[in-house]
Amino acid sequence: MSKDNNIAGTYEVSPAAGYAGDVAPAVAWKILTERKDAILVDVRTRAEWNFVGLPDLADLDKKPALVEWQVFPTMQPNAEFVSMLSGAVADKSAPLLFLCRSGARSAAAAKAM
């Protein structure tokens, strides 16, 4: 999540070094529901999006931002990640919630942003 927001003071966030912190799925849903500007950023690979599926935010009238942290199939870091996501987010003060399979890529992406 973006460090510029008061999310940690408003929602239950577990402190983490280098970014605003970790949130449980239920808390992430609450943030996405209550904060119209909040964005879910899915940093998994295109293969994961195709085979596993995408987060369904239709009830919130939102769609996730899809930006690979690592590029499939080589799994090399996406050198364009920060510029791609920055270009996709109009409101630079919007809270960003990062999603991946295990939490490692999403934490790295949050730190990069």
Coordinates of N, CA and C in Angstrom, one line a residue:
M1 N 0.8 -1.2 0.0 CA 0.0 0.0 0.0 C 0.9 1.2 0.0
S2 N 0.4 2.3 -0.5 CA 1.1 3.6 -0.5 C 1.3 4.1 0.9
K3 N 2.5 4.6 1.1 CA 2.8 5.2 2.4 C 2.2 6.5 2.6
D4 N 1.6 7.1 1.6 CA 1.1 8.5 1.8 C -0.3 8.5 2.4
N5 N -0.9 7.4 2.6 CA -2.3 7.3 3.1 C -2.2 7.0 4.6
N6 N -3.3 7.3 5.3 CA -3.5 7.0 6.7 C -4.2 5.6 6.9
I7 N -4.0 4.7 6.0 CA -4.6 3.4 6.1 C -4.2 2.7 7.4
A8 N -2.9 2.7 7.8 CA -2.5 2.1 9.0 C -3.2 2.6 10.2
G9 N -3.5 3.9 10.2 CA -4.2 4.4 11.4 C -5.7 4.2 11.4
T10 N -6.3 3.8 10.2 CA -7.7 3.5 10.1 C -8.1 2.1 10.1
Y11 N -7.2 1.2 9.5 CA -7.5 -0.2 9.3 C -6.5 -1.0 10.0
E12 N -6.8 -2.3 10.3 CA -5.8 -3.2 10.9 C -4.8 -3.6 9.9
V13 N -3.6 -3.1 10.2 CA -2.4 -3.3 9.3 C -1.3 -3.8 10.1
S14 N -0.7 -4.9 9.7 CA 0.5 -5.5 10.4 C 1.7 -4.7 9.9
P15 N 2.5 -4.1 10.8 CA 3.7 -3.4 10.4 C 4.6 -4.2 9.6
A16 N 5.3 -3.6 8.6 CA 6.3 -4.2 7.8 C 7.3 -3.2 7.3
A17 N 8.5 -3.7 7.2 CA 9.6 -2.8 6.8 C 9.6 -2.4 5.4
G18 N 9.6 -1.2 5.0 CA 9.7 -0.7 3.6 C 8.4 -0.4 2.9
Y19 N 7.3 -0.7 3.6 CA 6.0 -0.3 3.0 C 5.0 -0.2 4.1
A20 N 3.7 0.1 3.8 CA 2.7 0.5 4.8 C 2.3 -0.7 5.7
G21 N 2.4 -2.0 5.2 CA 2.2 -3.1 6.0 C 1.3 -4.1 5.3
D22 N 1.1 -5.3 6.0 CA 0.3 -6.4 5.5 C -1.1 -6.2 6.0
V23 N -2.1 -6.6 5.2 CA -3.5 -6.7 5.6 C -4.1 -8.0 5.3
A24 N -5.0 -8.5 6.1 CA -5.7 -9.7 5.8 C -6.7 -9.5 4.7
P25 N -7.1 -10.6 4.0 CA -8.0 -10.4 2.9 C -9.3 -9.7 3.3
A26 N -9.9 -10.0 4.4 CA -11.1 -9.3 4.9 C -10.9 -7.8 5.0
V27 N -9.7 -7.4 5.5 CA -9.4 -6.0 5.7 C -9.2 -5.3 4.3
A28 N -8.5 -6.1 3.4 CA -8.3 -5.5 2.1 C -9.7 -5.3 1.4
W29 N -10.6 -6.2 1.6 CA -12.0 -6.0 1.0 C -12.6 -4.8 1.6
K30 N -12.5 -4.7 2.9 CA -13.1 -3.5 3.6 C -12.5 -2.2 3.0
I31 N -11.2 -2.1 2.9 CA -10.5 -0.9 2.3 C -11.1 -0.7 0.9
L32 N -11.1 -1.7 0.1 CA -11.6 -1.6 -1.3 C -13.0 -1.1 -1.3
T33 N -13.8 -1.6 -0.4 CA -15.2 -1.2 -0.3 C -15.4 0.2 0.2
E34 N -14.7 0.6 1.2 CA -14.9 1.9 1.9 C -14.1 3.0 1.2
R35 N -13.0 2.7 0.5 CA -12.2 3.7 -0.1 C -12.4 3.6 -1.6
K36 N -13.2 4.4 -2.2 CA -13.5 4.3 -3.7 C -12.2 4.5 -4.5
D37 N -11.2 5.2 -3.9 CA -10.0 5.4 -4.7 C -9.0 4.2 -4.5
A38 N -9.2 3.3 -3.6 CA -8.3 2.2 -3.4 C -8.2 1.3 -4.6
I39 N -7.0 0.8 -4.9 CA -6.8 -0.1 -6.1 C -6.1 -1.4 -5.6
L40 N -6.7 -2.5 -6.2 CA -6.1 -3.8 -6.0 C -5.1 -4.0 -7.1
V41 N -3.9 -4.3 -6.8 CA -2.9 -4.5 -7.9 C -2.5 -6.0 -7.8
D42 N -2.8 -6.7 -8.8 CA -2.5 -8.1 -8.9 C -1.1 -8.2 -9.6
V43 N -0.1 -8.7 -8.9 CA 1.3 -8.7 -9.4 C 1.7 -10.1 -9.9
R44 N 0.7 -11.1 -9.9 CA 1.0 -12.4 -10.4 C 1.4 -12.4 -11.9
T45 N 1.7 -13.5 -12.5 CA 2.0 -13.5 -13.9 C 0.8 -13.7 -14.8
R46 N 1.0 -13.4 -16.1 CA -0.1 -13.6 -17.0 C -0.6 -15.1 -17.0
A47 N 0.3 -16.0 -16.8 CA -0.1 -17.4 -16.8 C -1.0 -17.7 -15.6
E48 N -0.7 -17.1 -14.4 CA -1.5 -17.2 -13.3 C -2.9 -16.6 -13.5
W49 N -2.9 -15.4 -14.1 CA -4.2 -14.8 -14.4 C -5.0 -15.7 -15.3
N50 N -4.4 -16.3 -16.3 CA -5.1 -17.1 -17.2 C -5.6 -18.4 -16.6
F51 N -4.8 -19.1 -15.8 CA -5.1 -20.4 -15.3 C -5.8 -20.4 -14.0
V52 N -5.5 -19.4 -13.1 CA -6.1 -19.3 -11.8 C -7.3 -18.4 -11.8
G53 N -7.2 -17.3 -12.6 CA -8.3 -16.3 -12.7 C -7.9 -15.0 -12.0
L54 N -8.8 -14.1 -12.2 CA -8.6 -12.7 -11.6 C -9.5 -12.4 -10.5
P55 N -9.1 -11.5 -9.6 CA -10.0 -11.1 -8.5 C -11.3 -10.5 -9.0
D56 N -12.4 -10.9 -8.5 CA -13.7 -10.4 -8.9 C -14.1 -9.2 -8.0
L57 N -14.0 -8.0 -8.6 CA -14.3 -6.8 -7.9 C -15.6 -6.2 -8.4
A58 N -16.4 -6.9 -9.2 CA -17.5 -6.4 -9.8 C -18.5 -5.8 -8.9
D59 N -18.7 -6.4 -7.7 CA -19.6 -5.8 -6.7 C -19.2 -4.4 -6.2
L60 N -17.9 -4.1 -6.4 CA -17.4 -2.8 -6.0 C -17.3 -1.9 -7.3
D61 N -17.7 -2.3 -8.4 CA -17.6 -1.6 -9.7 C -16.1 -1.2 -9.9
K62 N -15.2 -2.2 -9.6 CA -13.8 -2.0 -9.8 C -13.2 -3.1 -10.6
K63 N -12.0 -2.9 -11.1 CA -11.3 -4.0 -11.7 C -9.9 -3.9 -11.2
P64 N -9.2 -5.0 -11.0 CA -7.8 -5.0 -10.5 C -6.9 -4.4 -11.5
A65 N -5.8 -3.8 -11.1 CA -4.7 -3.4 -12.0 C -3.8 -4.6 -12.1
L66 N -3.5 -5.0 -13.4 CA -2.7 -6.2 -13.6 C -1.4 -5.8 -14.1
V67 N -0.4 -6.0 -13.3 CA 1.0 -5.6 -13.6 C 1.9 -6.7 -13.1
E68 N 2.5 -7.5 -13.9 CA 3.4 -8.6 -13.5 C 4.6 -8.1 -12.7
W69 N 4.9 -8.6 -11.6 CA 6.2 -8.3 -10.9 C 7.3 -9.1 -11.5
Q70 N 7.1 -10.3 -11.9 CA 8.0 -11.1 -12.6 C 7.3 -11.6 -13.9
V71 N 8.1 -11.6 -15.0 CA 7.6 -11.9 -16.3 C 7.7 -13.4 -16.6
F72 N 6.5 -14.0 -16.9 CA 6.5 -15.4 -17.2 C 6.9 -15.6 -18.7
P73 N 7.6 -16.6 -19.1 CA 8.0 -17.8 -18.3 C 9.4 -17.7 -17.7
T74 N 10.2 -16.7 -18.0 CA 11.5 -16.6 -17.4 C 11.5 -16.2 -16.0
M75 N 10.5 -15.6 -15.5 CA 10.4 -15.2 -14.1 C 11.4 -14.1 -13.7
Q76 N 11.9 -13.4 -14.8 CA 12.8 -12.3 -14.5 C 12.0 -11.1 -14.0
P77 N 12.6 -10.3 -13.1 CA 11.9 -9.2 -12.6 C 11.4 -8.3 -13.7
N78 N 10.2 -7.7 -13.6 CA 9.7 -6.8 -14.6 C 10.4 -5.4 -14.4
A79 N 11.3 -5.1 -15.3 CA 12.1 -3.9 -15.1 C 11.2 -2.6 -15.3
E80 N 10.0 -2.8 -15.9 CA 9.1 -1.7 -16.2 C 8.0 -1.6 -15.1
F81 N 8.1 -2.4 -14.1 CA 6.9 -2.5 -13.1 C 6.5 -1.1 -12.6
V82 N 7.5 -0.4 -12.0 CA 7.1 0.9 -11.4 C 6.5 1.9 -12.4
S83 N 7.1 2.0 -13.6 CA 6.6 2.9 -14.6 C 5.3 2.4 -15.1
M84 N 5.1 1.1 -15.3 CA 3.8 0.6 -15.8 C 2.7 0.9 -14.8
L85 N 2.9 0.6 -13.5 CA 1.9 0.9 -12.5 C 1.7 2.3 -12.3
S86 N 2.7 3.1 -12.3 CA 2.6 4.6 -12.1 C 1.7 5.2 -13.2
G87 N 1.9 4.7 -14.4 CA 1.1 5.1 -15.6 C -0.3 4.7 -15.5
A88 N -0.6 3.6 -14.8 CA -1.9 3.0 -14.8 C -2.8 3.7 -13.6
V89 N -2.1 4.3 -12.7 CA -2.8 4.9 -11.5 C -2.8 6.4 -11.7
A90 N -4.1 6.9 -11.9 CA -4.2 8.3 -12.1 C -4.0 9.1 -10.8
D91 N -4.6 8.6 -9.7 CA -4.6 9.3 -8.4 C -3.4 8.8 -7.6
K92 N -2.3 9.5 -7.6 CA -1.1 9.1 -6.9 C -1.2 9.0 -5.4
S93 N -2.3 9.5 -4.8 CA -2.5 9.3 -3.4 C -3.4 8.2 -3.1
A94 N -3.9 7.4 -4.1 CA -4.8 6.3 -3.9 C -4.1 5.2 -3.1
P95 N -4.7 4.6 -2.2 CA -4.1 3.4 -1.5 C -4.0 2.2 -2.5
L96 N -2.9 1.6 -2.5 CA -2.6 0.5 -3.4 C -2.5 -0.8 -2.5
L97 N -3.2 -1.8 -2.9 CA -3.2 -3.1 -2.2 C -2.7 -4.1 -3.2
F98 N -1.6 -4.8 -2.8 CA -0.9 -5.7 -3.7 C -1.3 -7.2 -3.4
L99 N -1.4 -7.9 -4.5 CA -1.9 -9.3 -4.4 C -0.9 -10.2 -5.2
C100 N -0.5 -11.4 -4.6 CA 0.2 -12.4 -5.3 C -0.2 -13.7 -4.7
R101 N 0.4 -14.8 -5.0 CA 0.1 -16.2 -4.5 C 0.5 -16.3 -3.1
S102 N 1.7 -15.9 -2.7 CA 2.2 -16.2 -1.4 C 2.5 -15.0 -0.5
G103 N 2.6 -13.8 -1.2 CA 2.9 -12.6 -0.4 C 4.3 -12.1 -0.7
A104 N 5.2 -12.9 -1.2 CA 6.5 -12.4 -1.4 C 6.6 -11.4 -2.6
R105 N 6.0 -11.7 -3.7 CA 6.0 -10.7 -4.8 C 5.3 -9.4 -4.5
S106 N 4.1 -9.6 -3.8 CA 3.3 -8.4 -3.5 C 4.1 -7.5 -2.5
A107 N 4.8 -8.1 -1.5 CA 5.6 -7.3 -0.6 C 6.7 -6.6 -1.3
A108 N 7.4 -7.3 -2.3 CA 8.5 -6.6 -3.0 C 7.9 -5.5 -3.9
A109 N 6.7 -5.7 -4.5 CA 6.1 -4.7 -5.3 C 5.7 -3.5 -4.5
A110 N 5.2 -3.7 -3.3 CA 4.8 -2.6 -2.4 C 6.0 -1.8 -2.0
K111 N 7.1 -2.5 -1.8 CA 8.4 -1.8 -1.4 C 8.9 -0.9 -2.6
A112 N 8.8 -1.5 -3.8 CA 9.2 -0.8 -5.0 C 8.4 0.5 -5.2
M113 N 7.2 0.4 -4.9 CA 6.3 1.6 -5.1 C 6.5 2.6 -4.0

